[in-house]
Amino acid sequence: MLWQLYARSSNMAALPPDAMGWTVEDVKQWAVEQAGIDAEDADKLVRQKIDGEELMGITKEELRSVVPLGVARKLMRAIEGLGGGGGSSSVTGGVVLSEGPFVEY
């Protein structure tokens, strides 16, 4: 079992450290390998052209319109775990809070 996990992780291409710069294919890779969704649902993100910048700003409602509820919830938790793509913003409950003096709630 452990060797299977190692073999899978060693075959993964390294993602750029800043999610904001991810391509559509990077988002698909992350969704499958890190967020744990299946390739069919990850392909739905590709069809919608969700790159890293769009991923970091997506709302629950927008995500829910692309994938089933359970998948959307799993993705939102994983997006929150990314910490906002290098600190330029953070995702909280599907609302992007940008750094700066004025934040809309």
CSV table of C-alpha atoms in Angstrom, one decimal:
chain,number,residue,atom,x,y,z
A,1,MET,CA,0.0,0.0,0.0
A,2,LEU,CA,2.7,2.5,1.0
A,3,TRP,CA,4.7,1.7,-2.2
A,4,GLN,CA,1.6,2.5,-4.3
A,5,LEU,CA,1.2,5.9,-2.6
A,6,TYR,CA,4.9,6.6,-3.3
A,7,ALA,CA,4.7,5.4,-6.9
A,8,ARG,CA,1.7,7.7,-7.4
A,9,SER,CA,3.3,10.7,-5.8
A,10,SER,CA,6.6,10.3,-7.7
A,11,ASN,CA,4.7,10.3,-11.0
A,12,MET,CA,3.0,13.7,-10.2
A,13,ALA,CA,4.4,16.7,-12.0
A,14,ALA,CA,5.3,19.5,-9.6
A,15,LEU,CA,2.7,22.3,-9.6
A,16,PRO,CA,3.9,25.9,-9.5
A,17,PRO,CA,3.9,27.1,-5.9
A,18,ASP,CA,1.6,30.0,-6.5
A,19,ALA,CA,-1.9,28.8,-7.4
A,20,MET,CA,-2.8,32.1,-9.0
A,21,GLY,CA,-0.4,31.2,-11.8
A,22,TRP,CA,-1.8,27.8,-12.5
A,23,THR,CA,-3.0,26.8,-16.0
A,24,VAL,CA,-6.2,25.0,-16.6
A,25,GLU,CA,-4.3,21.7,-16.8
A,26,ASP,CA,-2.5,22.6,-13.5
A,27,VAL,CA,-6.0,23.1,-11.8
A,28,LYS,CA,-7.1,19.7,-13.2
A,29,GLN,CA,-4.0,18.0,-11.9
A,30,TRP,CA,-4.5,19.6,-8.4
A,31,ALA,CA,-8.2,18.7,-8.4
A,32,VAL,CA,-7.5,15.1,-9.0
A,33,GLU,CA,-4.3,14.6,-7.1
A,34,GLN,CA,-4.7,16.9,-4.1
A,35,ALA,CA,-8.4,17.7,-3.8
A,36,GLY,CA,-9.3,14.1,-4.5
A,37,ILE,CA,-12.0,14.4,-7.1
A,38,ASP,CA,-12.3,12.1,-10.0
A,39,ALA,CA,-11.0,13.0,-13.5
A,40,GLU,CA,-14.6,13.3,-14.9
A,41,ASP,CA,-15.4,16.1,-12.5
A,42,ALA,CA,-12.0,17.7,-13.0
A,43,ASP,CA,-12.7,17.7,-16.7
A,44,LYS,CA,-15.7,19.9,-16.0
A,45,LEU,CA,-13.4,22.5,-14.6
A,46,VAL,CA,-11.3,22.3,-17.8
A,47,ARG,CA,-14.4,22.8,-19.9
A,48,GLN,CA,-15.2,25.9,-18.0
A,49,LYS,CA,-11.6,27.1,-18.4
A,50,ILE,CA,-10.9,27.4,-14.7
A,51,ASP,CA,-7.3,28.4,-14.3
A,52,GLY,CA,-5.6,29.2,-11.0
A,53,GLU,CA,-6.7,32.8,-10.8
A,54,GLU,CA,-10.3,31.8,-11.5
A,55,LEU,CA,-10.1,28.9,-9.0
A,56,MET,CA,-8.9,31.2,-6.2
A,57,GLY,CA,-11.8,33.6,-6.8
A,58,ILE,CA,-14.6,31.1,-7.4
A,59,THR,CA,-17.7,31.2,-5.2
A,60,LYS,CA,-19.6,28.2,-3.8
A,61,GLU,CA,-22.5,29.1,-6.1
A,62,GLU,CA,-20.3,29.2,-9.2
A,63,LEU,CA,-18.6,26.0,-8.4
A,64,ARG,CA,-21.9,24.3,-7.6
A,65,SER,CA,-23.1,25.2,-11.1
A,66,VAL,CA,-20.2,23.3,-12.6
A,67,VAL,CA,-19.9,20.1,-10.4
A,68,PRO,CA,-22.2,18.2,-8.0
A,69,LEU,CA,-22.7,19.5,-4.5
A,70,GLY,CA,-20.4,16.9,-2.8
A,71,VAL,CA,-17.6,17.6,-5.2
A,72,ALA,CA,-18.1,21.4,-4.9
A,73,ARG,CA,-17.8,21.2,-1.1
A,74,LYS,CA,-14.7,19.0,-1.3
A,75,LEU,CA,-13.1,21.5,-3.7
A,76,MET,CA,-14.0,24.5,-1.5
A,77,ARG,CA,-12.3,22.9,1.4
A,78,ALA,CA,-9.2,22.2,-0.7
A,79,ILE,CA,-9.2,25.8,-2.1
A,80,GLU,CA,-9.3,27.1,1.5
A,81,GLY,CA,-6.3,24.9,2.2
A,82,LEU,CA,-4.3,26.6,-0.5
A,83,GLY,CA,-4.3,29.7,1.6
A,84,GLY,CA,-5.2,32.1,-1.1
A,85,GLY,CA,-2.5,31.4,-3.7
A,86,GLY,CA,0.6,32.9,-2.2
A,87,GLY,CA,-1.0,35.4,0.2
A,88,SER,CA,-2.5,37.9,-2.2
A,89,SER,CA,-6.0,36.9,-1.1
A,90,SER,CA,-7.7,34.3,1.0
A,91,VAL,CA,-10.8,32.2,0.2
A,92,THR,CA,-13.2,32.1,3.1
A,93,GLY,CA,-16.5,30.3,2.6
A,94,GLY,CA,-16.4,31.0,-1.2
A,95,VAL,CA,-15.9,34.8,-0.7
A,96,VAL,CA,-12.6,36.2,-1.8
A,97,LEU,CA,-11.3,38.7,0.7
A,98,SER,CA,-8.5,40.8,-0.9
A,99,GLU,CA,-5.9,42.4,1.2
A,100,GLY,CA,-6.3,46.1,1.5
A,101,PRO,CA,-8.1,48.8,3.6
A,102,PHE,CA,-11.5,48.1,2.1
A,103,VAL,CA,-13.1,44.6,2.3
A,104,GLU,CA,-16.7,43.9,1.3
A,105,TYR,CA,-18.5,41.3,3.3
